[in-house]
mmCIF file of C-alpha atoms in Angstrom:
data_model
loop_
_atom_site.group_PDB
_atom_site.id
_atom_site.type_symbol
_atom_site.label_atom_id
_atom_site.label_comp_id
_atom_site.label_asym_id
_atom_site.label_seq_id
_atom_site.Cartn_x
_atom_site.Cartn_y
_atom_site.Cartn_z
ATOM 1 C CA MET C 24 89.795 57.774 144.077
ATOM 2 C CA THR C 25 88.359 59.953 140.653
ATOM 3 C CA CYS C 26 85.767 62.085 141.398
ATOM 4 C CA PRO C 27 82.676 61.894 138.916
ATOM 5 C CA PRO C 28 82.710 64.531 135.959
ATOM 6 C CA ARG C 29 80.440 67.613 137.119
ATOM 7 C CA THR C 30 78.557 69.432 134.447
ATOM 8 C CA LEU C 31 76.343 73.140 133.695
ATOM 9 C CA VAL C 32 73.513 73.374 131.343
ATOM 10 C CA LEU C 33 73.620 76.764 129.410
ATOM 11 C CA PRO C 34 70.906 77.737 127.287
ATOM 12 C CA PRO C 35 70.448 78.492 123.555
ATOM 13 C CA ARG C 36 71.803 81.472 123.557
ATOM 14 C CA LEU C 37 74.652 82.901 125.859
ATOM 15 C CA THR C 38 75.358 86.378 127.256
ATOM 16 C CA ALA C 39 78.280 87.688 127.896
ATOM 17 C CA SER C 40 78.381 86.861 131.599
ATOM 18 C CA ALA C 41 77.136 83.428 130.609
ATOM 19 C CA ARG C 42 80.044 82.960 127.957
ATOM 20 C CA THR C 43 82.681 83.979 130.719
ATOM 21 C CA LEU C 44 81.294 81.524 133.765
ATOM 22 C CA ARG C 45 81.426 78.809 130.691
ATOM 23 C CA ALA C 46 84.582 79.714 130.154
ATOM 24 C CA THR C 47 85.294 79.637 133.551
ATOM 25 C CA ALA C 48 83.504 76.401 133.768
ATOM 26 C CA LEU C 49 85.768 74.736 131.314
ATOM 27 C CA ARG C 50 88.692 75.823 133.091
ATOM 28 C CA ARG C 51 87.713 74.688 135.668
ATOM 29 C CA GLY C 52 87.099 71.201 134.287
ATOM 30 C CA LEU C 53 83.374 71.145 134.345
ATOM 31 C CA ARG C 54 81.484 69.332 130.910
ATOM 32 C CA ILE C 55 79.483 71.385 129.340
ATOM 33 C CA VAL C 56 75.972 71.077 127.736
ATOM 34 C CA GLU C 57 74.490 73.707 125.626
ATOM 35 C CA ALA C 58 70.891 73.310 124.481
ATOM 36 C CA THR C 59 69.712 73.651 120.891
ATOM 37 C CA ALA C 60 66.022 75.242 121.864
ATOM 38 C CA SER C 61 64.454 75.544 124.946
ATOM 39 C CA ALA C 62 63.567 72.251 126.219
ATOM 40 C CA VAL C 63 66.379 69.324 128.381
ATOM 41 C CA PRO C 64 69.247 68.950 126.266
ATOM 42 C CA GLU C 65 69.003 65.818 124.065
ATOM 43 C CA GLY C 66 70.334 62.631 125.914
ATOM 44 C CA LEU C 67 70.429 64.494 129.334
ATOM 45 C CA GLY C 68 68.729 62.661 132.246
ATOM 46 C CA ARG C 69 68.902 59.419 130.654
ATOM 47 C CA PRO C 70 70.834 56.338 132.063
ATOM 48 C CA GLY C 71 74.804 57.044 130.607
ATOM 49 C CA TRP C 72 74.446 60.703 129.402
ATOM 50 C CA ALA C 73 76.973 61.841 131.427
ATOM 51 C CA GLU C 74 79.779 59.684 129.407
ATOM 52 C CA GLY C 75 80.001 61.751 125.913
ATOM 53 C CA THR C 76 77.809 64.449 126.512
ATOM 54 C CA GLY C 77 78.275 67.834 125.873
ATOM 55 C CA ARG C 78 80.804 70.116 124.542
ATOM 56 C CA ALA C 79 84.321 70.630 124.988
ATOM 57 C CA GLY C 80 85.962 69.674 128.610
ATOM 58 C CA SER C 81 87.528 67.397 131.269
ATOM 59 C CA THR C 82 86.059 64.781 133.024
ATOM 60 C CA GLY C 83 88.467 65.312 136.256
ATOM 61 C CA CYS C 84 86.644 67.100 139.384
ATOM 62 C CA ALA C 85 86.437 70.671 140.102
ATOM 63 C CA GLY C 86 86.697 71.041 143.292
ATOM 64 C CA SER C 87 84.517 70.873 146.463
ATOM 65 C CA ASP C 88 81.956 73.611 145.330
ATOM 66 C CA GLY C 89 79.844 71.560 143.511
ATOM 67 C CA HIS C 90 77.428 68.270 144.900
ATOM 68 C CA ALA C 91 76.978 65.227 143.539
ATOM 69 C CA GLY C 92 73.606 64.194 142.570
ATOM 70 C CA SER C 93 72.559 59.949 143.626
ATOM 71 C CA ASP C 94 74.006 58.818 140.662
ATOM 72 C CA GLY C 95 77.598 60.331 141.053
ATOM 73 C CA HIS C 96 76.844 63.176 138.613
ATOM 74 C CA ALA C 97 76.718 66.639 139.604
ATOM 75 C CA VAL C 98 74.010 68.379 136.970
ATOM 76 C CA HIS C 99 73.844 72.283 137.062
ATOM 77 C CA LEU C 100 72.440 75.476 135.382
ATOM 78 C CA HIS C 101 73.002 79.050 134.553
ATOM 79 C CA ALA C 102 70.095 80.183 132.412
ATOM 80 C CA GLY C 103 67.107 82.567 132.704
ATOM 81 C CA PRO C 104 64.372 81.898 134.247
ATOM 82 C CA SER C 105 61.634 80.415 131.485
ATOM 83 C CA PHE C 106 64.380 77.895 130.179
ATOM 84 C CA ALA C 107 65.376 76.925 133.892
ATOM 85 C CA ASP C 108 61.320 76.125 134.441
ATOM 86 C CA VAL C 109 61.823 73.821 131.460
ATOM 87 C CA VAL C 110 64.715 72.336 131.933
ATOM 88 C CA ALA C 111 65.885 71.879 136.186
ATOM 89 C CA PRO C 112 62.581 69.531 137.221
ATOM 90 C CA THR C 113 63.697 67.166 134.427
ATOM 91 C CA LEU C 114 67.472 67.088 135.659
ATOM 92 C CA GLY C 115 66.750 67.052 139.329
ATOM 93 C CA ILE C 116 67.679 70.690 139.717
ATOM 94 C CA ALA C 117 67.161 72.699 142.430
ATOM 95 C CA LEU C 118 66.692 76.300 141.661
ATOM 96 C CA LEU C 119 67.324 78.757 144.809
ATOM 97 C CA GLU C 120 65.542 81.804 145.404
ATOM 98 C CA ALA C 121 64.700 84.472 147.664
ATOM 99 C CA PRO C 122 61.041 84.398 149.357
ATOM 100 C CA ALA C 123 59.014 86.712 147.193
ATOM 101 C CA ASP C 124 58.206 88.888 149.860
ATOM 102 C CA TRP C 125 62.027 89.077 150.934
ATOM 103 C CA LEU C 126 62.165 92.662 150.352
ATOM 104 C CA ALA C 127 59.504 94.524 151.281
ATOM 105 C CA ARG C 128 60.101 92.358 154.561
ATOM 106 C CA LEU C 129 63.444 93.759 155.261
ATOM 107 C CA PRO C 130 63.581 96.619 157.975
ATOM 108 C CA ARG C 131 63.432 100.204 156.675
ATOM 109 C CA THR C 132 67.244 101.173 157.749
ATOM 110 C CA LEU C 133 68.074 98.621 154.664
ATOM 111 C CA THR C 134 66.115 99.729 151.968
ATOM 112 C CA GLN C 135 65.489 103.402 152.524
ATOM 113 C CA ARG C 136 61.779 103.064 151.172
ATOM 114 C CA ASP C 137 58.555 102.064 151.103
ATOM 115 C CA ILE C 138 58.150 98.263 149.276
ATOM 116 C CA ARG C 139 54.872 96.247 149.623
ATOM 117 C CA ALA C 140 54.877 92.316 148.227
ATOM 118 C CA THR C 141 51.046 92.917 146.513
ATOM 119 C CA THR C 142 48.978 91.285 143.437
ATOM 120 C CA ILE C 143 49.419 93.054 140.123
ATOM 121 C CA GLY C 144 45.461 93.414 140.344
ATOM 122 C CA GLU C 145 46.151 95.006 143.855
ATOM 123 C CA ALA C 146 48.328 97.263 142.219
ATOM 124 C CA TYR C 147 45.814 98.770 139.337
ATOM 125 C CA ARG C 148 44.603 101.330 141.707
ATOM 126 C CA LEU C 149 48.180 103.400 142.277
ATOM 127 C CA ARG C 150 47.030 106.760 141.826
ATOM 128 C CA ARG C 151 50.721 107.755 141.905
ATOM 129 C CA PRO C 152 54.498 106.902 140.649
ATOM 130 C CA ALA C 153 55.766 104.146 141.917
ATOM 131 C CA PHE C 154 59.020 101.451 140.624
ATOM 132 C CA VAL C 155 56.945 98.058 140.116
ATOM 133 C CA LYS C 156 58.508 94.808 139.036
ATOM 134 C CA SER C 157 58.059 90.879 139.491
ATOM 135 C CA PRO C 158 59.959 89.506 142.671
ATOM 136 C CA ASN C 159 61.560 86.318 141.108
ATOM 137 C CA ASP C 160 61.912 86.601 137.257
ATOM 138 C CA LYS C 161 60.611 89.117 134.110
ATOM 139 C CA SER C 162 57.614 88.747 133.596
ATOM 140 C CA ILE C 163 56.527 92.226 134.522
ATOM 141 C CA SER C 164 58.896 94.460 133.503
ATOM 142 C CA ALA C 165 61.138 96.634 135.968
ATOM 143 C CA LEU C 166 60.009 99.883 135.817
ATOM 144 C CA VAL C 167 58.480 103.251 137.466
ATOM 145 C CA TYR C 168 54.680 103.307 136.511
ATOM 146 C CA ALA C 169 52.992 106.733 136.284
ATOM 147 C CA ASP C 170 49.979 104.916 137.813
ATOM 148 C CA GLY C 171 48.402 101.838 138.096
ATOM 149 C CA SER C 172 46.897 102.059 134.791
ATOM 150 C CA ARG C 173 49.977 102.018 133.172
ATOM 151 C CA LEU C 174 50.652 98.554 134.421
ATOM 152 C CA PRO C 175 49.887 94.949 131.984
ATOM 153 C CA GLY C 176 46.159 94.677 132.124
ATOM 154 C CA PRO C 177 44.404 91.668 133.068
ATOM 155 C CA ASP C 178 43.938 90.552 129.673
ATOM 156 C CA ALA C 179 48.222 90.100 129.583
ATOM 157 C CA VAL C 180 48.683 89.723 133.347
ATOM 158 C CA ASP C 181 46.374 87.082 135.557
ATOM 159 C CA PRO C 182 44.959 89.678 138.036
ATOM 160 C CA ALA C 183 46.988 87.502 141.255
ATOM 161 C CA THR C 184 50.134 88.099 140.231
ATOM 162 C CA VAL C 185 52.345 88.933 142.858
ATOM 163 C CA VAL C 186 54.375 92.113 142.609
ATOM 164 C CA LEU C 187 56.680 94.457 144.606
ATOM 165 C CA VAL C 188 55.511 98.101 144.553
ATOM 166 C CA SER C 189 57.525 100.487 146.114
ATOM 167 C CA ASP C 190 58.464 103.918 146.590
ATOM 168 C CA VAL C 191 60.762 105.944 143.608
ATOM 169 C CA MET C 192 64.536 105.678 144.612
ATOM 170 C CA THR C 193 67.417 106.830 142.532
ATOM 171 C CA PHE C 194 70.848 105.785 142.644
ATOM 172 C CA ALA C 195 74.312 107.009 142.294
ATOM 173 C CA VAL C 196 76.517 104.019 141.881
ATOM 174 C CA GLU C 197 74.766 99.802 142.309
ATOM 175 C CA TYR C 198 77.077 97.096 143.063
ATOM 176 C CA ARG C 199 76.334 93.106 142.393
ATOM 177 C CA LEU C 200 76.949 90.753 145.565
ATOM 178 C CA HIS C 201 77.230 86.980 145.074
ATOM 179 C CA LEU C 202 76.749 85.165 148.770
ATOM 180 C CA LEU C 203 77.322 81.522 149.656
ATOM 181 C CA ASP C 204 76.886 80.295 152.698
ATOM 182 C CA GLY C 205 76.293 83.501 154.828
ATOM 183 C CA ALA C 206 79.060 85.714 153.214
ATOM 184 C CA VAL C 207 79.934 88.002 150.511
ATOM 185 C CA HIS C 208 81.749 85.603 148.245
ATOM 186 C CA ALA C 209 82.207 87.963 145.003
ATOM 187 C CA ALA C 210 81.429 91.494 144.170
ATOM 188 C CA GLY C 211 81.302 93.955 141.823
ATOM 189 C CA GLN C 212 79.783 97.350 140.613
ATOM 190 C CA TYR C 213 77.479 97.313 137.538
ATOM 191 C CA ALA C 214 76.034 100.507 137.295
ATOM 192 C CA GLU C 215 76.847 104.105 137.812
ATOM 193 C CA ALA C 216 74.187 107.244 137.428
ATOM 194 C CA GLY C 217 71.424 104.655 135.964
ATOM 195 C CA ARG C 218 74.262 103.397 133.493
ATOM 196 C CA LEU C 219 76.110 100.189 132.559
ATOM 197 C CA ARG C 220 79.282 100.601 134.421
ATOM 198 C CA LEU C 221 81.667 98.158 135.858
ATOM 199 C CA GLY C 222 83.726 98.045 138.316
ATOM 200 C CA PRO C 223 85.578 97.094 141.442
ATOM 201 C CA ALA C 224 83.709 97.092 144.355
ATOM 202 C CA ASP C 225 84.158 99.202 147.268
ATOM 203 C CA GLY C 226 84.435 98.784 151.207
ATOM 204 C CA ASP C 227 81.123 100.549 151.813
ATOM 205 C CA ALA C 228 80.006 98.082 149.748
ATOM 206 C CA LEU C 229 80.764 94.687 150.844
ATOM 207 C CA ALA C 230 80.371 96.080 154.493
ATOM 208 C CA PHE C 231 76.947 97.160 153.747
ATOM 209 C CA GLY C 232 76.219 93.740 152.240
ATOM 210 C CA ARG C 233 77.425 92.530 155.474
ATOM 211 C CA ASP C 234 74.716 94.567 157.440
ATOM 212 C CA VAL C 235 72.396 92.795 155.312
ATOM 213 C CA LEU C 236 73.552 89.343 156.001
ATOM 214 C CA ALA C 237 73.600 89.723 159.552
ATOM 215 C CA ALA C 238 70.253 91.326 159.500
ATOM 216 C CA ALA C 239 68.633 89.411 157.218
ATOM 217 C CA GLY C 240 70.852 86.316 155.946
ATOM 218 C CA GLU C 241 68.734 83.503 157.827
ATOM 219 C CA THR C 242 66.029 84.314 155.783
ATOM 220 C CA LEU C 243 68.338 83.868 152.372
ATOM 221 C CA PRO C 244 69.408 80.575 150.759
ATOM 222 C CA SER C 245 72.773 79.479 151.104
ATOM 223 C CA ALA C 246 73.627 81.244 147.359
ATOM 224 C CA ILE C 247 72.102 84.137 146.115
ATOM 225 C CA VAL C 248 72.607 87.586 144.368
ATOM 226 C CA VAL C 249 71.712 90.778 146.210
ATOM 227 C CA ASP C 250 71.942 94.119 144.024
ATOM 228 C CA VAL C 251 72.654 97.225 146.808
ATOM 229 C CA GLY C 252 73.491 100.811 145.963
ATOM 230 C CA ARG C 253 73.989 103.957 146.924
ATOM 231 C CA ASP C 254 72.088 107.596 146.411
ATOM 232 C CA ASP C 255 73.328 110.794 145.848
ATOM 233 C CA GLU C 256 72.891 111.726 149.873
ATOM 234 C CA GLY C 257 74.828 108.840 150.959
ATOM 235 C CA ARG C 258 72.074 106.205 151.921
ATOM 236 C CA TRP C 259 72.961 102.396 151.075
ATOM 237 C CA ALA C 260 69.864 100.160 150.589
ATOM 238 C CA VAL C 261 69.023 96.883 149.449
ATOM 239 C CA ILE C 262 67.914 97.288 145.299
ATOM 240 C CA GLU C 263 67.068 93.459 145.061
ATOM 241 C CA ALA C 264 67.898 90.318 145.470
ATOM 242 C CA ASN C 265 68.273 87.898 142.403
ATOM 243 C CA ALA C 266 68.503 84.305 141.596
ATOM 244 C CA ALA C 267 72.002 83.456 141.281
ATOM 245 C CA TRP C 268 71.780 80.724 138.743
ATOM 246 C CA ALA C 269 69.660 83.562 135.896
ATOM 247 C CA SER C 270 71.846 86.447 136.820
ATOM 248 C CA GLY C 271 75.455 88.030 135.057
ATOM 249 C CA CYS C 272 78.880 87.940 136.995
ATOM 250 C CA TYR C 273 79.524 91.256 135.846
ATOM 251 C CA SER C 274 82.986 92.340 137.411
ATOM 252 C CA ALA C 275 82.917 89.883 140.168
ATOM 253 C CA ASP C 276 85.571 87.462 139.887
ATOM 254 C CA PRO C 277 83.968 84.709 137.898
ATOM 255 C CA ASP C 278 85.585 81.791 139.629
ATOM 256 C CA ARG C 279 83.899 83.178 142.902
ATOM 257 C CA ALA C 280 80.348 83.736 141.029
ATOM 258 C CA LEU C 281 80.599 80.583 139.489
ATOM 259 C CA GLU C 282 80.663 78.858 142.781
ATOM 260 C CA THR C 283 77.782 80.854 144.057
ATOM 261 C CA VAL C 284 75.615 79.320 140.190
ATOM 262 C CA LEU C 285 76.632 75.774 141.094
ATOM 263 C CA ARG C 286 75.282 75.878 144.692
ATOM 264 C CA ALA C 287 72.031 77.782 143.329
ATOM 265 C CA ALA C 288 71.066 75.557 141.289
ATOM 266 C CA GLY C 289 72.258 72.077 141.794
ATOM 267 C CA PRO C 290 71.377 67.907 142.644
ATOM 268 C CA THR C 291 68.082 68.240 144.850
ATOM 269 C CA THR C 292 69.620 65.281 146.728
ATOM 270 C CA ALA C 293 72.163 67.381 147.809
ATOM 271 C CA LEU C 294 69.689 70.366 149.336
ATOM 272 C CA SER C 295 70.607 71.368 153.059
ATOM 273 C CA PRO C 296 67.770 71.554 155.091
ATOM 274 C CA HIS C 297 67.961 75.138 155.396
ATOM 275 C CA ASP C 298 68.026 75.534 151.536
ATOM 276 C CA ARG C 299 64.625 73.444 151.087
ATOM 277 C CA ALA C 300 62.372 75.883 152.232
ATOM 278 C CA PHE C 301 63.822 78.065 149.571
ATOM 279 C CA VAL C 302 63.534 75.960 146.163
ATOM 280 C CA ARG C 303 61.027 77.820 142.901
#
């Protein structure tokens, strides 16, 4: 039996990580469609669009890590939230992400700091330095703010916007873990002392990732990225969770990182019962 081709949709401007995943996808036989603007690429979603659409690529099967939609053509996506929010609904792609308050609900033993999910309107009342970020996108810059008055004002952001407010914690080394089906599927170091430094994930980082999955794996979708780090005192902590479809692979095995992306942004018709609760 001949399997139908799968397609990976990419945004107009590619990061270094996206170019790596693009090359990996082509090698594995996926079709690649690169948009030319922040809109659905012309022809996608129409009857027969999968025949002859996109850049160079094989029409053969690329493994069992993707799922076919109702028409037999599985469409996946790797892009930032702004592009994904426009394209995914039209193409029937389900975008998986962690709940907005996931980090705040973790036990202190996994975060080593106080974290609250609140509205930015409430965060304006802060009278101390705090690290503030958006849970699942970059609408609020992830920074240490001296106090609530330094946050974007109500003229720029809806006061009801949810943000994560946490104690300031400095990490000596940081790792990205690509989680798939309850296991650490790929991993790599991406920072040291706050600066970009790529390298392999050490055994302690992988072990801590397994601890996170044992304690909170059921509260995550089947495919997600979780960043973890170690401070100067040797304490391990979860930094944040990110949507795999919008995350760079850094130094992780690109084949295994791609497999996580394909699950995290695939056909709505192929969603498992567990993952339906995690659709963006």
